[in-house]
Short mmCIF file of C-alpha atoms and ligand atoms in Angstrom, two decimals:
data_model
loop_
_atom_site.label_atom_id
_atom_site.label_comp_id
_atom_site.label_asym_id
_atom_site.label_seq_id
_atom_site.Cartn_x
_atom_site.Cartn_y
_atom_site.Cartn_z
CA MET A 1 131.49 82.37 122.42
CA ALA A 2 131.26 80.56 125.72
CA ASN A 3 130.81 76.79 125.65
CA ASN A 4 127.74 76.75 127.87
CA ALA A 5 125.89 79.54 126.17
CA PRO A 6 122.12 79.05 126.74
CA ASP A 7 121.24 78.73 122.95
CA LEU A 8 123.68 75.80 122.32
CA PRO A 9 122.89 72.12 123.10
CA PRO A 10 124.57 70.86 126.26
CA VAL A 11 127.89 69.03 125.84
CA ALA A 12 127.46 65.27 126.61
CA ASP A 13 130.85 64.51 128.18
CA ASP A 14 134.39 65.68 128.42
CA ASP A 15 135.71 63.34 125.62
CA THR A 16 133.82 65.23 122.92
CA GLY A 17 136.23 66.83 120.44
CA VAL A 18 135.97 70.09 118.51
CA MET A 19 133.58 68.59 115.89
CA GLY A 20 131.23 67.11 118.46
CA LEU A 21 132.64 63.61 117.89
CA THR A 22 133.70 61.27 120.67
CA GLN A 23 137.16 59.79 120.48
CA VAL A 24 137.26 56.03 121.28
CA ASP A 25 140.14 53.64 121.86
CA PRO A 26 140.95 51.30 118.93
CA SER A 27 139.44 47.81 119.29
CA PRO A 28 142.14 45.12 119.64
CA VAL A 29 142.41 43.06 116.41
CA GLU A 30 142.42 39.69 118.15
CA GLU A 31 139.21 40.49 119.98
CA THR A 32 136.22 40.03 117.67
CA PRO A 33 133.36 42.37 118.63
CA LEU A 34 130.42 40.56 120.17
CA GLU A 35 128.03 41.46 117.36
CA TYR A 36 130.35 39.78 114.80
CA LYS A 37 130.87 36.54 116.72
CA GLU A 38 129.05 34.61 113.95
CA GLY A 39 131.64 35.71 111.44
CA TYR A 40 132.56 39.13 110.14
CA PHE A 41 131.59 38.47 106.51
CA PRO A 42 128.08 37.34 105.58
CA PRO A 43 127.99 33.58 104.86
CA ALA A 44 128.68 32.77 101.17
CA GLN A 45 125.51 31.63 99.40
CA ALA A 46 125.71 27.94 98.71
CA ALA A 47 125.43 27.21 94.98
CA ARG A 48 121.87 26.17 94.41
CA ALA A 49 120.94 23.64 91.76
CA THR A 50 117.55 23.02 90.29
CA THR A 51 116.03 19.55 90.09
CA LEU A 52 117.48 19.03 86.62
CA GLY A 53 120.89 20.12 87.83
CA LEU A 54 120.79 23.07 85.45
CA GLY A 55 121.85 25.67 88.01
CA ASN A 56 120.14 28.91 88.80
CA HIS A 57 120.57 31.07 85.72
CA GLY A 58 118.41 33.71 84.10
CA PRO A 59 116.65 33.45 80.70
CA ALA A 60 119.52 35.27 78.91
CA TYR A 61 121.91 32.45 79.88
CA TYR A 62 119.71 29.73 78.38
CA LEU A 63 118.72 31.72 75.30
CA THR A 64 122.38 32.47 74.49
CA ARG A 65 123.22 28.80 74.84
CA ILE A 66 120.33 27.74 72.59
CA GLN A 67 121.53 30.30 70.02
CA LYS A 68 125.07 28.93 70.31
CA TYR A 69 124.54 25.16 70.32
CA SER A 70 121.90 25.26 67.56
CA SER A 71 124.50 26.84 65.27
CA TYR A 72 126.83 23.85 65.86
CA ALA A 73 124.31 21.56 64.15
CA PHE A 74 123.98 23.89 61.20
CA THR A 75 127.77 24.04 60.89
CA VAL A 76 127.83 20.27 60.27
CA PHE A 77 125.33 20.72 57.44
CA ALA A 78 127.25 23.73 56.05
CA ALA A 79 130.42 21.60 55.92
CA PHE A 80 128.60 18.94 53.85
CA HIS A 81 127.13 21.66 51.67
CA ILE A 82 130.36 23.49 50.79
CA THR A 83 131.96 20.10 50.04
CA ASN A 84 129.19 19.06 47.64
CA THR A 85 128.54 22.36 45.95
CA SER A 86 132.07 23.73 45.70
CA LEU A 87 134.98 21.48 46.69
CA VAL A 88 133.90 18.38 44.75
CA PRO A 89 132.99 20.39 41.59
CA LEU A 90 136.38 22.13 41.88
CA LEU A 91 138.20 18.80 42.21
CA THR A 92 136.27 16.95 39.49
CA ARG A 93 135.84 19.99 37.19
CA SER A 94 132.62 18.38 35.96
CA VAL A 95 128.99 18.86 37.00
CA PRO A 96 127.81 15.29 36.12
CA GLU A 97 130.78 13.84 38.02
CA ALA A 98 130.12 16.10 41.06
CA ASN A 99 126.43 15.08 40.96
CA ARG A 100 127.44 11.51 41.77
CA TYR A 101 128.99 12.63 45.08
CA LEU A 102 126.03 14.88 45.87
CA LEU A 103 123.59 12.00 45.33
CA LEU A 104 125.82 9.72 47.40
CA THR A 105 125.85 11.92 50.52
CA ARG A 106 122.38 13.44 50.16
CA PRO A 107 120.51 10.49 51.73
CA TYR A 108 122.40 11.20 54.97
CA TYR A 109 121.50 14.84 55.42
CA GLN A 110 118.09 14.69 53.71
CA SER A 111 116.89 11.64 55.65
CA ALA A 112 113.69 11.84 57.71
CA LEU A 113 115.71 12.23 60.91
CA ALA A 114 118.84 14.12 59.84
CA GLU A 115 117.19 17.02 57.99
CA PRO A 116 114.98 18.17 60.87
CA LEU A 117 117.72 17.53 63.46
CA LEU A 118 120.60 19.03 61.53
CA VAL A 119 118.90 21.87 59.66
CA ALA A 120 115.26 22.76 60.31
CA LEU A 121 114.99 22.56 64.12
CA PRO A 122 118.41 24.10 64.90
CA LEU A 123 117.71 26.95 62.49
CA ALA A 124 114.30 27.66 63.99
CA ALA A 125 115.83 27.51 67.50
CA HIS A 126 118.74 29.74 66.47
CA ILE A 127 116.58 32.50 65.02
CA ALA A 128 113.82 32.29 67.67
CA SER A 129 116.32 32.42 70.57
CA GLY A 130 118.00 35.48 69.02
CA ILE A 131 114.66 37.29 68.76
CA ALA A 132 113.60 36.20 72.27
CA LEU A 133 116.92 37.46 73.67
CA ARG A 134 116.34 40.82 72.02
CA PHE A 135 112.85 41.15 73.61
CA TYR A 136 114.16 39.98 77.00
CA ARG A 137 116.96 42.57 76.99
CA ARG A 138 114.50 45.24 75.93
CA ARG A 139 112.25 44.39 78.89
CA GLN A 140 115.24 44.46 81.23
CA ALA A 141 116.24 47.91 79.94
CA LEU A 142 112.69 49.26 80.42
CA LYS A 143 112.66 47.91 83.97
CA ARG A 144 116.15 49.22 84.78
CA TYR A 145 115.37 52.74 83.62
CA GLY A 146 111.88 52.66 85.15
CA ALA A 147 109.92 53.33 81.97
CA GLU A 148 106.30 54.00 82.81
CA THR A 149 104.71 55.89 79.96
CA HIS A 150 104.69 55.36 76.23
CA THR A 151 107.01 58.37 75.85
CA ASP A 152 109.48 56.82 78.34
CA ARG A 153 109.55 53.65 76.27
CA LYS A 154 110.21 55.56 73.10
CA THR A 155 113.22 57.35 74.60
CA ILE A 156 114.89 54.09 75.73
CA PRO A 157 116.68 52.50 72.75
CA TRP A 158 116.26 48.84 71.76
CA PRO A 159 119.35 46.60 72.21
CA SER A 160 121.77 47.51 69.45
CA LEU A 161 121.96 45.28 66.37
CA SER A 162 125.48 43.90 65.89
CA GLY A 163 126.89 43.48 62.37
CA THR A 164 126.68 39.69 62.84
CA SER A 165 123.00 39.90 63.77
CA ALA A 166 122.26 42.19 60.81
CA LEU A 167 123.92 39.63 58.50
CA GLY A 168 121.83 36.90 60.17
CA TYR A 169 118.58 38.75 59.40
CA ALA A 170 119.71 39.43 55.82
CA LEU A 171 120.41 35.70 55.48
CA VAL A 172 116.83 34.69 56.37
CA PRO A 173 115.15 35.77 53.06
CA LEU A 174 118.17 34.66 51.00
CA ALA A 175 118.33 31.19 52.57
CA GLY A 176 114.51 31.08 52.56
CA PHE A 177 114.39 31.61 48.78
CA HIS A 178 117.11 28.99 48.28
CA VAL A 179 115.22 26.43 50.39
CA TRP A 180 111.96 27.22 48.59
CA THR A 181 113.47 26.71 45.12
CA THR A 182 115.47 23.56 45.92
CA ARG A 183 113.59 21.78 48.73
CA ILE A 184 109.97 22.94 48.72
CA LEU A 185 108.90 23.74 45.15
CA PRO A 186 110.26 20.59 43.38
CA PRO A 187 108.52 18.04 45.64
CA TYR A 188 105.40 20.24 45.62
CA MET A 189 105.27 20.18 41.81
CA HIS A 190 106.67 16.71 41.12
CA GLY A 191 106.05 14.68 44.22
CA ASP A 192 109.70 14.23 45.11
CA ASN A 193 113.14 15.82 45.06
CA SER A 194 115.11 13.10 43.30
CA MET A 195 115.86 14.96 40.06
CA ILE A 196 117.25 18.03 41.85
CA SER A 197 121.01 18.10 41.45
CA LEU A 198 123.79 20.55 40.60
CA SER A 199 122.53 20.35 36.99
CA TYR A 200 119.31 22.06 38.13
CA ILE A 201 121.41 25.00 39.39
CA SER A 202 123.48 25.04 36.16
CA HIS A 203 120.21 25.11 34.19
CA GLY A 204 119.03 28.11 36.24
CA PHE A 205 122.29 29.97 35.54
CA ALA A 206 121.81 29.39 31.80
CA LEU A 207 118.17 30.58 31.89
CA HIS A 208 118.55 33.53 34.30
CA PRO A 209 122.26 34.41 34.50
CA LEU A 210 121.94 37.77 36.27
CA VAL A 211 119.47 36.71 38.96
CA SER A 212 121.40 33.46 39.57
CA PHE A 213 124.75 35.21 39.75
CA GLY A 214 123.51 38.02 42.03
CA GLY A 215 121.47 35.65 44.19
CA PHE A 216 124.27 33.16 44.80
CA VAL A 217 126.91 35.84 45.44
CA ALA A 218 124.57 37.40 48.03
CA LEU A 219 123.59 34.06 49.63
CA VAL A 220 127.14 32.68 49.88
CA GLY A 221 128.70 36.05 50.83
CA VAL A 222 126.18 37.00 53.54
CA GLY A 223 126.03 33.41 54.83
CA THR A 224 129.79 32.89 55.03
CA TRP A 225 130.38 36.29 56.66
CA HIS A 226 127.70 35.51 59.25
CA PHE A 227 129.13 32.03 59.97
CA VAL A 228 132.74 33.24 60.33
CA TRP A 229 131.89 36.26 62.52
CA GLY A 230 129.52 34.00 64.50
CA TRP A 231 132.21 31.40 65.11
CA ALA A 232 134.72 34.10 66.05
CA ARG A 233 132.20 35.26 68.67
CA TRP A 234 131.65 31.73 70.09
CA LEU A 235 135.42 31.22 70.29
CA GLY A 236 135.98 34.57 72.00
CA TYR A 237 137.96 36.08 69.09
CA ALA A 238 135.55 38.88 68.11
CA PRO A 239 137.19 42.34 68.31
CA SER A 240 134.73 43.42 71.02
CA GLN A 241 135.87 40.46 73.13
CA ALA A 242 139.51 41.63 73.35
CA SER A 243 140.50 41.90 77.02
CA PRO A 244 139.74 45.40 78.41
CA THR A 245 142.92 45.29 80.52
CA GLU A 246 145.20 44.58 77.56
CA SER A 247 147.69 47.38 76.98
CA ARG A 248 147.43 47.29 73.16
CA ARG A 249 143.71 46.57 72.96
CA HIS A 250 143.21 48.87 70.00
CA LEU A 251 145.81 46.97 67.96
CA THR A 252 144.38 43.57 68.97
CA LYS A 253 140.89 44.66 67.92
CA LYS A 254 142.18 45.85 64.58
CA ARG A 255 144.09 42.60 63.95
CA ARG A 256 141.05 40.51 64.82
CA TRP A 257 138.83 42.55 62.51
CA TYR A 258 141.20 42.01 59.57
CA ALA A 259 141.69 38.31 60.38
CA ILE A 260 137.93 37.56 60.57
CA ASN A 261 137.18 39.47 57.36
CA GLY A 262 140.16 37.80 55.67
CA VAL A 263 138.89 34.31 56.56
CA SER A 264 135.36 35.31 55.43
CA LEU A 265 136.69 36.58 52.11
CA ALA A 266 138.81 33.45 51.51
CA LEU A 267 135.94 31.08 52.33
CA THR A 268 133.46 33.03 50.20
CA GLY A 269 135.96 33.01 47.32
CA LEU A 270 136.45 29.26 47.65
CA TRP A 271 132.71 28.53 47.78
CA LEU A 272 131.95 30.78 44.80
CA ALA A 273 134.87 29.39 42.77
CA GLY A 274 133.16 25.99 42.66
CA SER A 275 129.56 27.23 42.64
CA LEU A 276 129.90 29.92 39.97
CA GLY A 277 133.06 28.78 38.19
CA ILE A 278 132.06 25.14 37.70
CA VAL A 279 128.34 24.67 38.50
CA GLY A 280 127.34 28.12 37.16
CA ARG A 281 128.97 27.39 33.81
CA GLY A 282 127.60 23.84 33.48
CA GLY A 283 124.93 24.91 30.98
CA LYS A 284 121.43 23.59 30.23
CA THR A 285 120.32 19.99 30.64
CA GLY A 286 118.57 18.39 27.66
CA GLY A 287 115.89 15.70 27.42
CA TRP A 288 112.91 15.24 29.73
CA ILE A 289 114.86 16.33 32.84
CA GLY A 290 115.71 19.62 31.07
CA ARG A 291 111.99 20.12 30.33
CA GLU A 292 111.15 19.46 34.01
CA PHE A 293 113.75 22.08 35.00
CA ASP A 294 112.20 24.57 32.54
CA GLU A 295 108.82 23.96 34.11
CA LEU A 296 110.16 24.59 37.62
CA TYR A 297 111.88 27.84 36.63
CA ASN A 298 108.76 29.01 34.79
CA ALA A 299 106.74 28.31 37.93
CA MET A 300 109.18 30.44 39.97
CA VAL A 301 108.88 33.35 37.55
CA ARG A 302 105.05 33.09 37.56
CA TRP A 303 104.80 32.98 41.37
C1 HEM B 401 127.55 28.22 61.21
C2 HEM B 401 126.35 28.63 61.50
C3 HEM B 401 126.00 29.83 62.32
C4 HEM B 401 126.67 30.46 63.34
C5 HEM B 401 128.03 30.09 63.93
C6 HEM B 401 125.87 31.58 63.78
C7 HEM B 401 126.20 32.46 64.80
C8 HEM B 401 125.42 33.51 65.23
C9 HEM B 401 125.75 34.42 66.31
C10 HEM B 401 127.04 34.42 67.12
C11 HEM B 401 124.72 35.28 66.46
C12 HEM B 401 124.62 36.39 67.51
C13 HEM B 401 125.15 37.65 66.95
C14 HEM B 401 125.08 38.76 67.97
O1 HEM B 401 124.25 38.73 68.89
O2 HEM B 401 125.89 39.68 67.83
C15 HEM B 401 123.73 34.94 65.47
C16 HEM B 401 122.54 35.61 65.30
C17 HEM B 401 121.66 35.36 64.26
N1 HEM B 401 121.73 34.36 63.32
FE1 HEM B 401 123.24 32.99 63.17
N2 HEM B 401 124.72 31.63 63.01
C18 HEM B 401 124.75 30.57 62.11
C19 HEM B 401 123.81 30.26 61.14
C20 HEM B 401 122.69 31.03 60.84
C21 HEM B 401 121.79 30.81 59.74
C22 HEM B 401 121.93 29.72 58.69
C23 HEM B 401 120.81 31.77 59.82
C24 HEM B 401 119.60 32.04 58.95
C25 HEM B 401 119.26 31.45 57.88
C26 HEM B 401 121.11 32.59 60.97
C27 HEM B 401 120.36 33.65 61.39
C28 HEM B 401 120.63 34.45 62.48
C29 HEM B 401 119.81 35.58 62.90
C30 HEM B 401 118.53 36.06 62.26
C31 HEM B 401 120.46 36.14 64.02
C32 HEM B 401 120.05 37.40 64.78
C33 HEM B 401 119.42 37.18 66.08
C34 HEM B 401 119.43 38.51 66.85
O3 HEM B 401 120.47 38.87 67.38
O4 HEM B 401 118.39 39.15 66.90
N3 HEM B 401 122.26 32.12 61.56
N4 HEM B 401 124.18 33.85 64.74
#
């Protein structure tokens, strides 16, 4: 067909190629085009800091840090606790002897300042930040996928629950029951906590062996597994944190999984060796203290 056929648009100039594109000469490299005189790349955003110098991060950043640093405080308490309830009984092989160490260190972690700072507040912050993070990520997902109706929301899944988080939630009722029986009920019924010692736990094992055995195995097992997996995560050793560019990533993940579960198993075994093997077999306490213990355990059964 002829180039200047009446039904085709007129050709603009002679440089136009076969595709209707105009060929231009290459721009010399040393000559920056006028429109880019200010700099070819957009200016880098200066790091902005807030008045407190905290930087400009989103809620997920702060919530993750609250979740992380609050667990440091609880770790200090957990170290005291495994020492008093397992290592010292294992070393002394005697409940009355181990009680002396427990009563010696207890004023430090049960003092008016230490207990809220080391246990209660960090725990509340740890659990609340985890839940808040979950709701925040859910909201982000709904926004990202543009959920508008109730049906849309139902089709978008909630953030997945990791094994560590599931252990954390399982730990809440177990630790809650433990706190209720050792820290809340005794002062509530007797005005103070002074008579509570390892002998109180031994007494419980003698009265209710199955519940005590099952309860402590669950509490120590779930707790220790959560702490060890949690620490592996903070230190960057969780299997999911293996570098994606590593050539043998699969092997690394597998090794990490076995190592973390191995440490959890060893620590649980150590804790239970002292708690069940020594304290659990300590037997009943006689005299008026034994009668007070009976009263407390009866109250628990009645509740
Ligand atoms: C040594 C102490 C602790 C460490 C290192 C630790 C570590 C962690 C880590 C890393 C997570 C996040 C898991 C994930 O998102 O995959 C987590 C979540 C959680 N932790 Fe702990 N934790 C500790 C103590 C506790 C205790 C004593 C409790 C309860 C009594 C607890 C309850 C929870 C709960 C409920 C969650 C789930 C939050 C969520 O993801 O929705 N943690 N912990």
